[in-house]
XYZ file of C-alpha atoms in Angstrom:
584
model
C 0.000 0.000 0.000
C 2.773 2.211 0.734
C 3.935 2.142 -2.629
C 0.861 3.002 -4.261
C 0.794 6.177 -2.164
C 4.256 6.890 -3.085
C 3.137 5.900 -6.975
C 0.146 8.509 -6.965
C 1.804 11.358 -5.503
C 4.965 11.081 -7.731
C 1.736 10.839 -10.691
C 0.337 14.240 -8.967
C 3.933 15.793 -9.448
C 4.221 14.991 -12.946
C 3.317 18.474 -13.839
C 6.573 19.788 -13.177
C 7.562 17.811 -15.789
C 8.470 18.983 -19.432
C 6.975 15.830 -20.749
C 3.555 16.915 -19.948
C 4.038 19.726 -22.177
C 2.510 17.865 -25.320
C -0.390 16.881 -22.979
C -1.344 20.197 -21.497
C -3.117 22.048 -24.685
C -5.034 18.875 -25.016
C -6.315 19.909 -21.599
C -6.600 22.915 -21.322
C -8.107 23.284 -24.718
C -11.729 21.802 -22.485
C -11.209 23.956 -19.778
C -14.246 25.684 -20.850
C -16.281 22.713 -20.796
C -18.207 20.388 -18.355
C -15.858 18.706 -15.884
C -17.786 15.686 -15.472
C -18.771 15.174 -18.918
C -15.399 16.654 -20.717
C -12.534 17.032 -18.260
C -13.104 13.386 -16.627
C -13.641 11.163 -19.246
C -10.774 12.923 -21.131
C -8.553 12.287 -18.163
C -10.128 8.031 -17.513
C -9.162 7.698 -21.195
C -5.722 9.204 -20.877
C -4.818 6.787 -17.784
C -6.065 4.093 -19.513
C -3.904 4.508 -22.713
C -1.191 5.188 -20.635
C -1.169 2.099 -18.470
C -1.410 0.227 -21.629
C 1.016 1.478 -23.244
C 3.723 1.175 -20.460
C 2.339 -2.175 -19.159
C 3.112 -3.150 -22.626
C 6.735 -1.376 -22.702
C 7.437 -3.559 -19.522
C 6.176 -6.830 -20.563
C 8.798 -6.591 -23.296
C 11.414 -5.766 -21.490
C 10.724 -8.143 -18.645
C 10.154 -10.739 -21.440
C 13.652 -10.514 -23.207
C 15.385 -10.732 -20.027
C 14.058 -13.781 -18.519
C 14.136 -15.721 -21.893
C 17.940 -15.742 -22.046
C 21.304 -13.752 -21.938
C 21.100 -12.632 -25.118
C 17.463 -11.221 -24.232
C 19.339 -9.679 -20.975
C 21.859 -8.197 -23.572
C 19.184 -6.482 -25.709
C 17.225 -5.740 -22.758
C 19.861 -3.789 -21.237
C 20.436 -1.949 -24.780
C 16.956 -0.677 -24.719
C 17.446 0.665 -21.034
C 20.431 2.425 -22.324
C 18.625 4.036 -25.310
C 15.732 4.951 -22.552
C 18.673 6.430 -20.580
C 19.719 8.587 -23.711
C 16.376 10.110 -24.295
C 16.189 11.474 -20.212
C 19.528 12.740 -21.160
C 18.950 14.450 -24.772
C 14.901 15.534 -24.937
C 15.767 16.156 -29.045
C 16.429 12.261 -29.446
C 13.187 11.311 -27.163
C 10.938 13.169 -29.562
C 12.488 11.656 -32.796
C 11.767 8.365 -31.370
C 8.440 9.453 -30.695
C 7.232 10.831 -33.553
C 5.147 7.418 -34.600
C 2.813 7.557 -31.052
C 2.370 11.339 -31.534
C 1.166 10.865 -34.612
C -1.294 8.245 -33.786
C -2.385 10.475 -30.894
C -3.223 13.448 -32.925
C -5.393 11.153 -35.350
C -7.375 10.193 -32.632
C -7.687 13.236 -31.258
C -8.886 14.869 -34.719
C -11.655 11.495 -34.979
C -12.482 12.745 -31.385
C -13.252 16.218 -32.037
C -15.154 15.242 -35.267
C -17.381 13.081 -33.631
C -19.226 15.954 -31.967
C -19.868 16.317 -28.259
C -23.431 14.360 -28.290
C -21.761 11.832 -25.976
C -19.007 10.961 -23.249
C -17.108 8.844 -26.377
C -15.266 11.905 -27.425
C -13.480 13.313 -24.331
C -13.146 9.090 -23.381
C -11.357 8.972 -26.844
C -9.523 11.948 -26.898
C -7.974 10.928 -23.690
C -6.890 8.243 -24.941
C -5.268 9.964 -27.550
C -3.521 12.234 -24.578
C -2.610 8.647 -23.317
C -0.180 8.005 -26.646
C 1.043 11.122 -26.416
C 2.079 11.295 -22.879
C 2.770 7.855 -22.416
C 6.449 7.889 -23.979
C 7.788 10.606 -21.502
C 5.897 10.650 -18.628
C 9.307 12.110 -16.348
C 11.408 10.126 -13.807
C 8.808 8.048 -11.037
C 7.517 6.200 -14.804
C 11.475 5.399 -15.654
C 11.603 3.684 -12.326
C 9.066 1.738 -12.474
C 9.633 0.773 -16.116
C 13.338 -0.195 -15.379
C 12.637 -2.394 -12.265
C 9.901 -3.726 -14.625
C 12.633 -4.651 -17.376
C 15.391 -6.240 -14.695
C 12.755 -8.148 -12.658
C 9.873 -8.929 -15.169
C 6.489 -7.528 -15.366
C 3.793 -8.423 -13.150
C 0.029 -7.094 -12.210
C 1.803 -5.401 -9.062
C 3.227 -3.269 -12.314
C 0.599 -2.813 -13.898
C -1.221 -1.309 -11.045
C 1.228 0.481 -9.965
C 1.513 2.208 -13.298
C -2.163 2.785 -13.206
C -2.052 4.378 -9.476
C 0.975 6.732 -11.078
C -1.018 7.640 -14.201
C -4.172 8.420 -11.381
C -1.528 10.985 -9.848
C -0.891 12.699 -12.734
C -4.642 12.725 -14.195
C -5.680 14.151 -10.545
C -2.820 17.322 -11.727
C -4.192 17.541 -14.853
C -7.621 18.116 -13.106
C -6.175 20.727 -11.525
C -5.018 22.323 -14.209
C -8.567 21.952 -16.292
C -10.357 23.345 -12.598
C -7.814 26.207 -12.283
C -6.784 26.712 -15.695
C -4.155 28.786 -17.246
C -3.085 29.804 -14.429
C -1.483 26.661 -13.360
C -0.110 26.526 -16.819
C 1.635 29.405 -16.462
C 3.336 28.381 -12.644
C 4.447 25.175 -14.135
C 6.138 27.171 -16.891
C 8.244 28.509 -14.167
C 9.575 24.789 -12.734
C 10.455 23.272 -15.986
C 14.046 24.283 -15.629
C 14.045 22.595 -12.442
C 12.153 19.481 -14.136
C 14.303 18.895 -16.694
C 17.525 18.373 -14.926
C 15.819 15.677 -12.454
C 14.934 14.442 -16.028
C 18.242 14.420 -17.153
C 19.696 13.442 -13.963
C 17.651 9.876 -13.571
C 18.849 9.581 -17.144
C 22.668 9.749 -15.925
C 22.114 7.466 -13.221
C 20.231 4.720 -15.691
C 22.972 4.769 -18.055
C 25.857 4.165 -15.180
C 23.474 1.272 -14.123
C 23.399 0.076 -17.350
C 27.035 0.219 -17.722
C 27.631 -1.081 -14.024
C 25.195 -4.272 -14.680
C 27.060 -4.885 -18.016
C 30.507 -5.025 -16.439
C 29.403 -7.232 -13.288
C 29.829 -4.828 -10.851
C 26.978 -4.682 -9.525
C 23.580 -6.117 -10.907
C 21.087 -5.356 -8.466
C 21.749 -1.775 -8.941
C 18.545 -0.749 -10.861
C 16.548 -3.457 -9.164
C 16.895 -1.633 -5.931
C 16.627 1.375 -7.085
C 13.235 0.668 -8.809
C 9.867 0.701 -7.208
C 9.117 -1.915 -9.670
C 10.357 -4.171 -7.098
C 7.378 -3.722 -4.853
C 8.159 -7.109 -2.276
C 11.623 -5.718 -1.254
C 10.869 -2.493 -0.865
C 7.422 -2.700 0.387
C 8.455 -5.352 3.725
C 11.141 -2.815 4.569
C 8.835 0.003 5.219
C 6.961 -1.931 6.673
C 9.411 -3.322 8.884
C 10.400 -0.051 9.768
C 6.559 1.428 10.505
C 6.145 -2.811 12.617
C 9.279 -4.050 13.308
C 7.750 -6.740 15.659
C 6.031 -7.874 12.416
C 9.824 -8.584 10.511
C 10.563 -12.182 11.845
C 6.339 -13.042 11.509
C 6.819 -11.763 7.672
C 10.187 -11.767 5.551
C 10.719 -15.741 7.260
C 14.178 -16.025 9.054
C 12.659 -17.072 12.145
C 12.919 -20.578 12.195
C 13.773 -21.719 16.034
C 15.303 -25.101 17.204
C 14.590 -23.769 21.029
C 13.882 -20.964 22.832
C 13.320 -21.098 26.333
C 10.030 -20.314 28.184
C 9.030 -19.275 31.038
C 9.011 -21.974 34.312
C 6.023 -23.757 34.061
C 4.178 -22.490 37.445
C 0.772 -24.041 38.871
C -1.202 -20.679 37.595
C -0.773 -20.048 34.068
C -1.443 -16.404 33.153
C -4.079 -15.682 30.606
C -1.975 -13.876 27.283
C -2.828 -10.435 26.374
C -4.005 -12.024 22.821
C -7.253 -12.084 20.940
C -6.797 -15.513 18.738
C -8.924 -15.937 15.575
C -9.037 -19.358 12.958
C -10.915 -17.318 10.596
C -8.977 -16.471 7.039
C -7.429 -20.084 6.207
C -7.901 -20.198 2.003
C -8.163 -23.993 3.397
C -8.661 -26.578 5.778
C -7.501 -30.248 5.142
C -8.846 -33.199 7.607
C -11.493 -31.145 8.859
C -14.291 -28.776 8.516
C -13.389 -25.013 9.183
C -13.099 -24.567 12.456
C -13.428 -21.500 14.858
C -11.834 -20.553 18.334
C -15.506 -19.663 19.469
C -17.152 -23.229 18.141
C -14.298 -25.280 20.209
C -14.906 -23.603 23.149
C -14.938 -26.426 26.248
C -12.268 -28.132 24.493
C -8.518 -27.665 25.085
C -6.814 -26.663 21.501
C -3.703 -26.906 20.358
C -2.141 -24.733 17.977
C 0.763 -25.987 16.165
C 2.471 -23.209 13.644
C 4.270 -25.009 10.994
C 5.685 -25.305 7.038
C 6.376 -28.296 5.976
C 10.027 -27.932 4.436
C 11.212 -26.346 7.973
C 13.178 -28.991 9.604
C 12.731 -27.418 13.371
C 9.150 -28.078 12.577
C 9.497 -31.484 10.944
C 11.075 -32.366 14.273
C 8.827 -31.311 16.657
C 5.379 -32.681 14.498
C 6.271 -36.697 16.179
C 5.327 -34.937 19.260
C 2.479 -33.072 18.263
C 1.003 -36.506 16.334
C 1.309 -38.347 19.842
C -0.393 -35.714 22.199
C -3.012 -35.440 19.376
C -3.669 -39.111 19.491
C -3.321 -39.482 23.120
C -5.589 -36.930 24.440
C -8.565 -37.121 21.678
C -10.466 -38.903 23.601
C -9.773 -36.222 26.277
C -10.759 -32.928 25.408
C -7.541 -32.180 23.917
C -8.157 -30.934 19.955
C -4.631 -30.082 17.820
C -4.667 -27.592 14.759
C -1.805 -27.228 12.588
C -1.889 -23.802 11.293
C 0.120 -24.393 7.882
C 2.091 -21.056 7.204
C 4.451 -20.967 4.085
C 7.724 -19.678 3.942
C 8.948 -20.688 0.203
C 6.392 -20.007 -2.419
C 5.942 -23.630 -3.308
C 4.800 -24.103 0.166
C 1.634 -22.265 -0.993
C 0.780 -25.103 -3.189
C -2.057 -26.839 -1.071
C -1.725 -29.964 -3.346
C 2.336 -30.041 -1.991
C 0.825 -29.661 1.334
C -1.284 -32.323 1.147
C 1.443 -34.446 0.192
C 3.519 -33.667 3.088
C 0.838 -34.538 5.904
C -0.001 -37.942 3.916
C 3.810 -38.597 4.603
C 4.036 -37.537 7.481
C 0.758 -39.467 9.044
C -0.852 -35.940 10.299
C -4.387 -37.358 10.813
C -5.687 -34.210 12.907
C -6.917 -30.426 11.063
C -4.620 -28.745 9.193
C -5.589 -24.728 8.104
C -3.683 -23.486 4.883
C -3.011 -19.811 6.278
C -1.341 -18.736 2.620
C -2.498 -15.179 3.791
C -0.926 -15.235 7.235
C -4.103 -14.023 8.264
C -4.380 -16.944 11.377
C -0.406 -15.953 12.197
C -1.191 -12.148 12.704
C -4.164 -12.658 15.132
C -1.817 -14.793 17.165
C 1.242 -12.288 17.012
C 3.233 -14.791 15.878
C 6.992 -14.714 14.922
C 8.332 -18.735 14.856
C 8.256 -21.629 13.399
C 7.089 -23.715 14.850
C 5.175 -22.245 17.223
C 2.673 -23.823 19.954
C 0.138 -22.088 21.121
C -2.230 -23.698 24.351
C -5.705 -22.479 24.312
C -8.305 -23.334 27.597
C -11.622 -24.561 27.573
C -12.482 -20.734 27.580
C -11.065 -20.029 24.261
C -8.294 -17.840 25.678
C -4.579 -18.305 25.436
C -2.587 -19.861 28.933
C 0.568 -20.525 27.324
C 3.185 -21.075 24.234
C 6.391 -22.364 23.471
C 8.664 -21.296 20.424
C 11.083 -23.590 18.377
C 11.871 -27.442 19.462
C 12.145 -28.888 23.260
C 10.455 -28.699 26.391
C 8.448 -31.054 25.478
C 7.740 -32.593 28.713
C 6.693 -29.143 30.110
C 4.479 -28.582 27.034
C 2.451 -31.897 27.797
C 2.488 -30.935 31.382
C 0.531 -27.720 30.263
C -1.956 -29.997 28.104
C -2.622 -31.933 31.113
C -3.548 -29.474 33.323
C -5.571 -27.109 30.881
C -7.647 -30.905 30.601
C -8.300 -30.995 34.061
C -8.916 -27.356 34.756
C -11.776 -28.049 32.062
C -13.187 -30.838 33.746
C -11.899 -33.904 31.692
C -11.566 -37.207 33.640
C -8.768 -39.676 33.538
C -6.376 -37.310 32.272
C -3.697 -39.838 31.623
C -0.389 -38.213 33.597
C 2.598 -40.233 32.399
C 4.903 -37.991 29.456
C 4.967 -39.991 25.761
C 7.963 -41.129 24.364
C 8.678 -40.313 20.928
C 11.438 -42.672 18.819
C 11.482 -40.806 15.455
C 13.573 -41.113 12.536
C 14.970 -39.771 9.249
C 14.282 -35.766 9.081
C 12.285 -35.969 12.149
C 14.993 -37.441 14.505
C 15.955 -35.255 16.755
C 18.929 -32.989 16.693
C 22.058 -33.354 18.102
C 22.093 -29.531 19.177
C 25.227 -30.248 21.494
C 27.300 -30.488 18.578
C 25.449 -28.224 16.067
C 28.011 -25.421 14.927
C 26.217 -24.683 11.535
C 23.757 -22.784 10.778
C 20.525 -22.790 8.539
C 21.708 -20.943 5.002
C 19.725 -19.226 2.461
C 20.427 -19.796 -1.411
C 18.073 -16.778 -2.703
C 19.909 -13.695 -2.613
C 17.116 -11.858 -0.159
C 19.329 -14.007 2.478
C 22.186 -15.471 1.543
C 25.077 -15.279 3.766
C 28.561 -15.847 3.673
C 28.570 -16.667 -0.147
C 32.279 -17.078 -1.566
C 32.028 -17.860 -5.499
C 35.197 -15.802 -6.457
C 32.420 -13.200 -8.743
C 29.928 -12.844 -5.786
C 26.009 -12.994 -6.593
C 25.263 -12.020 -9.654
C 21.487 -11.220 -9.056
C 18.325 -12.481 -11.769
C 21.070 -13.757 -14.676
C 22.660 -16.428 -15.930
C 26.237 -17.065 -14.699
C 29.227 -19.612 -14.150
C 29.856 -19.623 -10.691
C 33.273 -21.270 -9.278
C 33.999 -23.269 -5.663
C 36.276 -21.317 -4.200
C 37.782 -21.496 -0.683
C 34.722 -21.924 1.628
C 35.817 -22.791 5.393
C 33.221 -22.917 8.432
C 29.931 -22.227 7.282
C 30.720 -20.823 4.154
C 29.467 -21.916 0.537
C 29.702 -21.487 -3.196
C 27.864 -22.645 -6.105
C 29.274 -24.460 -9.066
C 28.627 -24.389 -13.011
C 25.111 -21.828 -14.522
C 23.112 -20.831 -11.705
C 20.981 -18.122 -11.851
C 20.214 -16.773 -8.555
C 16.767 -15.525 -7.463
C 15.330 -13.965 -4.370
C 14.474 -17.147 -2.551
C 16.421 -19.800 -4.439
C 18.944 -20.820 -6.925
C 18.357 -22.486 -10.424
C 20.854 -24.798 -12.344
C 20.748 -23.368 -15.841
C 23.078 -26.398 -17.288
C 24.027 -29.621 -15.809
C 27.228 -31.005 -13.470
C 26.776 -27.325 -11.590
C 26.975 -28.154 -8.101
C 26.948 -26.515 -4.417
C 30.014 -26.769 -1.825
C 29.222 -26.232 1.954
C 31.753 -26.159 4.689
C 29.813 -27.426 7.432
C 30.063 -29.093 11.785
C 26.473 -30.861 12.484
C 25.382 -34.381 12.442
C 22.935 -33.644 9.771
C 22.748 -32.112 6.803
C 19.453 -30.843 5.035
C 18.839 -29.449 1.420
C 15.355 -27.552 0.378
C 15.396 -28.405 -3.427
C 12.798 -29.368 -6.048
C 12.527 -29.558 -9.752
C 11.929 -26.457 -12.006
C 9.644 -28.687 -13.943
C 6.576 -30.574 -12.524
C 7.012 -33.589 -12.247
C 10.847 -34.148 -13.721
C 13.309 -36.142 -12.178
C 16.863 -34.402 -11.564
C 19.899 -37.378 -10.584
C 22.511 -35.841 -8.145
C 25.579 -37.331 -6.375
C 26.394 -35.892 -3.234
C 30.397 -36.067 -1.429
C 31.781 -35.694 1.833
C 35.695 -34.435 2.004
C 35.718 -35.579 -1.741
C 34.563 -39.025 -0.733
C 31.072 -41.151 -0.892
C 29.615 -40.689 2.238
C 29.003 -44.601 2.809
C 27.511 -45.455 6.606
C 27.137 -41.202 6.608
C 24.551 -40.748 3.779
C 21.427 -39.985 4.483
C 17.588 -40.683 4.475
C 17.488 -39.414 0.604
C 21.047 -40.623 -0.890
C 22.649 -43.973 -0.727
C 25.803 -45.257 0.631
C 27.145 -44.152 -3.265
C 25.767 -40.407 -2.478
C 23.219 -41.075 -4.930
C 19.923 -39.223 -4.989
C 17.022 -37.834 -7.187
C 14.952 -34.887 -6.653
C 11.328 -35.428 -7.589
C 9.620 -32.623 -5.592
C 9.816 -29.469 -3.670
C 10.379 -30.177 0.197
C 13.404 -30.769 2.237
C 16.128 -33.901 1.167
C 18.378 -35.044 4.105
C 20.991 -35.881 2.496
C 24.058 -36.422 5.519
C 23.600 -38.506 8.520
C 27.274 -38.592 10.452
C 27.816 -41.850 12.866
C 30.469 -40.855 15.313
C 32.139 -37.846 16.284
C 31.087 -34.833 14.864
C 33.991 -32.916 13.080
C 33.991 -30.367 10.399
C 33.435 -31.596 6.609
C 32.997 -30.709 3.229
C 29.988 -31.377 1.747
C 29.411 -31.448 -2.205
C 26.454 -31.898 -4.133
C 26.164 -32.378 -8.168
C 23.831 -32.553 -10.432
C 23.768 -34.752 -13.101
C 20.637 -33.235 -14.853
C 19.839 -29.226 -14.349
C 16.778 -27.609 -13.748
C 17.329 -27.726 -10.076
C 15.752 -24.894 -7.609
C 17.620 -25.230 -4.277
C 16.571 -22.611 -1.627
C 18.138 -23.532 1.808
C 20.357 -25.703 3.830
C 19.447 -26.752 7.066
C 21.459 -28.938 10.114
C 20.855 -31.007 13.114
């Protein structure tokens, strides 16, 4: 929302700019007319055209750039020659000649057509449309350029439409107040057309930097085309308790609570179930309808390994206590965006035997009215529907069923067995040996990749040969034609590979196929060997694997001593997204 306000308002300034020149006659030739059957439709039609025309402009460029690195190459040629015309006004309006035409013929049909109806102002702006729509001043360049480097989307197209709102709203103005406002803007074009020229100086040394390598995610951040980015961080800044619960680092393997005391508070929170897009094993259900039972609400994604580890747990308490009051809710909350694929989720709770509701909360709606931050999170509600206590990350388990047992009793539930379950799970959801865990969970996708050492760095959205380098403790590098994205990483061509310098028992891959429902062959090493008795749950004593979905791949499983190692992974086929490593 934040960057639709910015959009409009840099739309309202665009009368300080000398490209509305060409547009203002057209204007204030109906100043003498009817607003609201002249002025407005005039000014409807113009947006229109307008966010057409540059929705258009950045499907192109967004189209040439994803298809290849030749359509980067010509994509970053047309930036330049969009640089050039900021820069020299006298080339912008050769180029333009062919839409000005077309916008005076329309205009000329318009005015022929008499004023019997709204079609002629609604046509004429639309002519106004063409002829603005080529040089519509700096806030448009932005928006086409981040459009161009990241690809066009609706978010685009709507935010050219807000702009184009902004600068019809001006133009009102100036059909309301009339010459007047002509004459004041007169006065500012000086000013106008050095920020003109000056965003045209700064797109060509982008250009020029993203050409050389030296830094591609110049324009990208620069651009308000790349709404996501730049959106969450004024956000975080107006809700920074709202950062972890949002951008998705917050993954916890244990975080301490508070001791568990024979009164448990009631928490300052108002808990809703309403907004799930879905609910799987159940009907919907709501915080108000469960009311006399005990709930429990388990906060969860099914590629997170802290939650994969703690969901043996949850299965048992849900099972054991059913017939006691006790009713568990997995509130499903993605973090990757093929986590948002219900048909993925139902996949993973078939596999992993979760029998009890499950709500698809794509929209974090469910996470919000909790106040949530982790995964996974547990949340115990009463018999009352309020909130007594939660626990963040893995462990405490014991104390956790403790609280179960007592919330059961409190609400009048008999036979409340009192003994503590034993869980003996295996494969991802064994649990960790945190003594000994001196790695921590890595990002691919550039929005959080750390400690990255490919000799060239990330080069961000293209195509490019990445080499090992050195990596020691915790550090990685990719291998071969990867193109790196915000969340993941993408194997352009195959034998590219990943190299992690890792201390943990386990190690964990988030990867999955580019392709529905292809089948990519890998080999994975440890210090340049087959991992034999270490391989595990997904590779073989060889280090062979195959990645057939989207969802976490253990691929190490140390016996012995834990000691630093090298891990390698290659794949034999590419079309591989990988997104994050994770340890135990």
């Amino acid at each position: 929302m934040v960057l639709f306000v910015l959009a409009y308002f840099g739309g309202v300034l665009t009368i300080v700019s000398p490209c509305i020149l060409p547009v203002i006659p057209f204007v204030l030739a109906r100043a003498d007319r009817p607003f609201l059957r002249n002025g407005l439709p005039m000014l409807i039609g113009m947006a229109l055209a307008f966010a057409i025309v540059a929705s258009l402009a950045s499907v192109a460029g967004g189209w040439v750039v994803s298809a290849n690195q030749y359509g980067r190459t010509a994509a970053l040629v047309l930036l330049a020659v969009f640089g050039l015309t900021l820069v020299f006004p006298e080339l912008a309006d050769r180029l333009m000649r062919p839409l000005v035409a077309v916008g005076a013929r329309i205009s000329s049909s318009a005015e022929q057509a008499g004023e019997e109806t709204l079609l002629a102002p609604l046509v004429l702006g639309v002519a106004t449309g063409f002829l603005w729509a080529p040089c519509a001043g700096p806030v448009l360049g932005l928006i086409l350029t981040g459009a161009a480097l990241q690809g066009a989307s609706v978010g685009t197209t709507l935010l050219l439409l807000t702009y184009a709102a902004g600068a019809a709203t001006s133009l009102a103005l100036a059909l309301l107040v009339g010459g007047r406002v002509f004459v004041a803007m007169k006065k500012s074009i000086g000013a106008g057309e050095w920020i003109r020229r000056g965003l045209g100086v700064a797109v060509l040394a982008a250009v020029v930097a993203i050409a050389l390598g030296a830094d591609t995610g110049f324009l990208t951040n620069l651009s308000v085309g790349g709404t996501t980015a730049l959106e969450q961080g004024l956000l975080d800044k107006l809700r920074p308790n709202q950062k972890a619960a949002m951008s998705g680092p917050s993954m916890m393997q244990a975080k301490p609570t508070a001791q568990l005391s024979e009164d448990l508070p009631v928490e300052d929170l108002m808990p809703s179930l309403a907004g799930a897009q879905q609910w799987l094993n159940s009907d919907p259900l709501t915080i108000e309808g469960l009311k006399g039972k005990v709930v429990l609400i388990d906060f969860w994604t099914y590629s997170c390994i802290n939650c994969l580890r703690a969901i043996p747990y949850v299965r048992a308490w849900a099972e054991k206590y059913r017939d006691h009051g006790l009713v568990v809710i997995g509130v499903h909350a993605p973090e990757f965006a093929f986590e948002r694929d219900v048909e993925n989720v139902k996949k993973a709770i078939a596999t992993l035997g979760i029998r009890y509701p499950v709500a698809i909360d794509n929209d974090y709606k469910i996470w919000r009215s909790f106040e949530n931050e982790y995964w996974p999170a547990h949340y115990f509600i009463d018999a009352s529907g309020k909130v007594r206590h939660h626990h963040f990350g893995e462990g405490e388990y014991a104390e956790s069923e403790r609280v179960i047992q007592k919330l059961l009793v409190d609400a009048g539930n008999k036979n409340v067995p009192d003994d503590i379950v034993t869980v003996n799970a295996s494969g991802a959801e064994a649990a960790s040996d945190k003594t000994d865990v001196n790695s921590p969970e890595t990002y691919i996708g550039s929005d959080r990749s750390e400690r990255f050492v490919s000799p060239d760095g990330v080069v961000q959205g293209a195509s490019h040969v990445y080499a090992a380098g050195e990596p020691q403790l915790n550090e990685w590098s990719l291998v071969g034609q990867w193109t790196i994205g915000n969340e993941r990483a993408q194997l352009d061509e195959k034998d590219g590979g990943i190299v992690y310098r890792f201390h943990a028992r386990d190690l964990h891959l988030v990867l999955g196929p580019s392709t529905e429902g292809e089948k990519i062959r890998f080999r994975i090493t440890i210090d340049g060997k087959p991992p034999g008795e270490a391989h595990g749950m997904d590779t073989d004593a060889e280090g062979n694997g195959v990645v057939t979905t989207q969802r976490l791949y253990q691929l190490v499983r140390a016996p012995g001593a834990v000691a630093d190692h090298t891990f390698e992974i290659r794949f034999l086929d590419p079309g591989v997204q990988a997104y994050a490593f994770t340890f135990g």
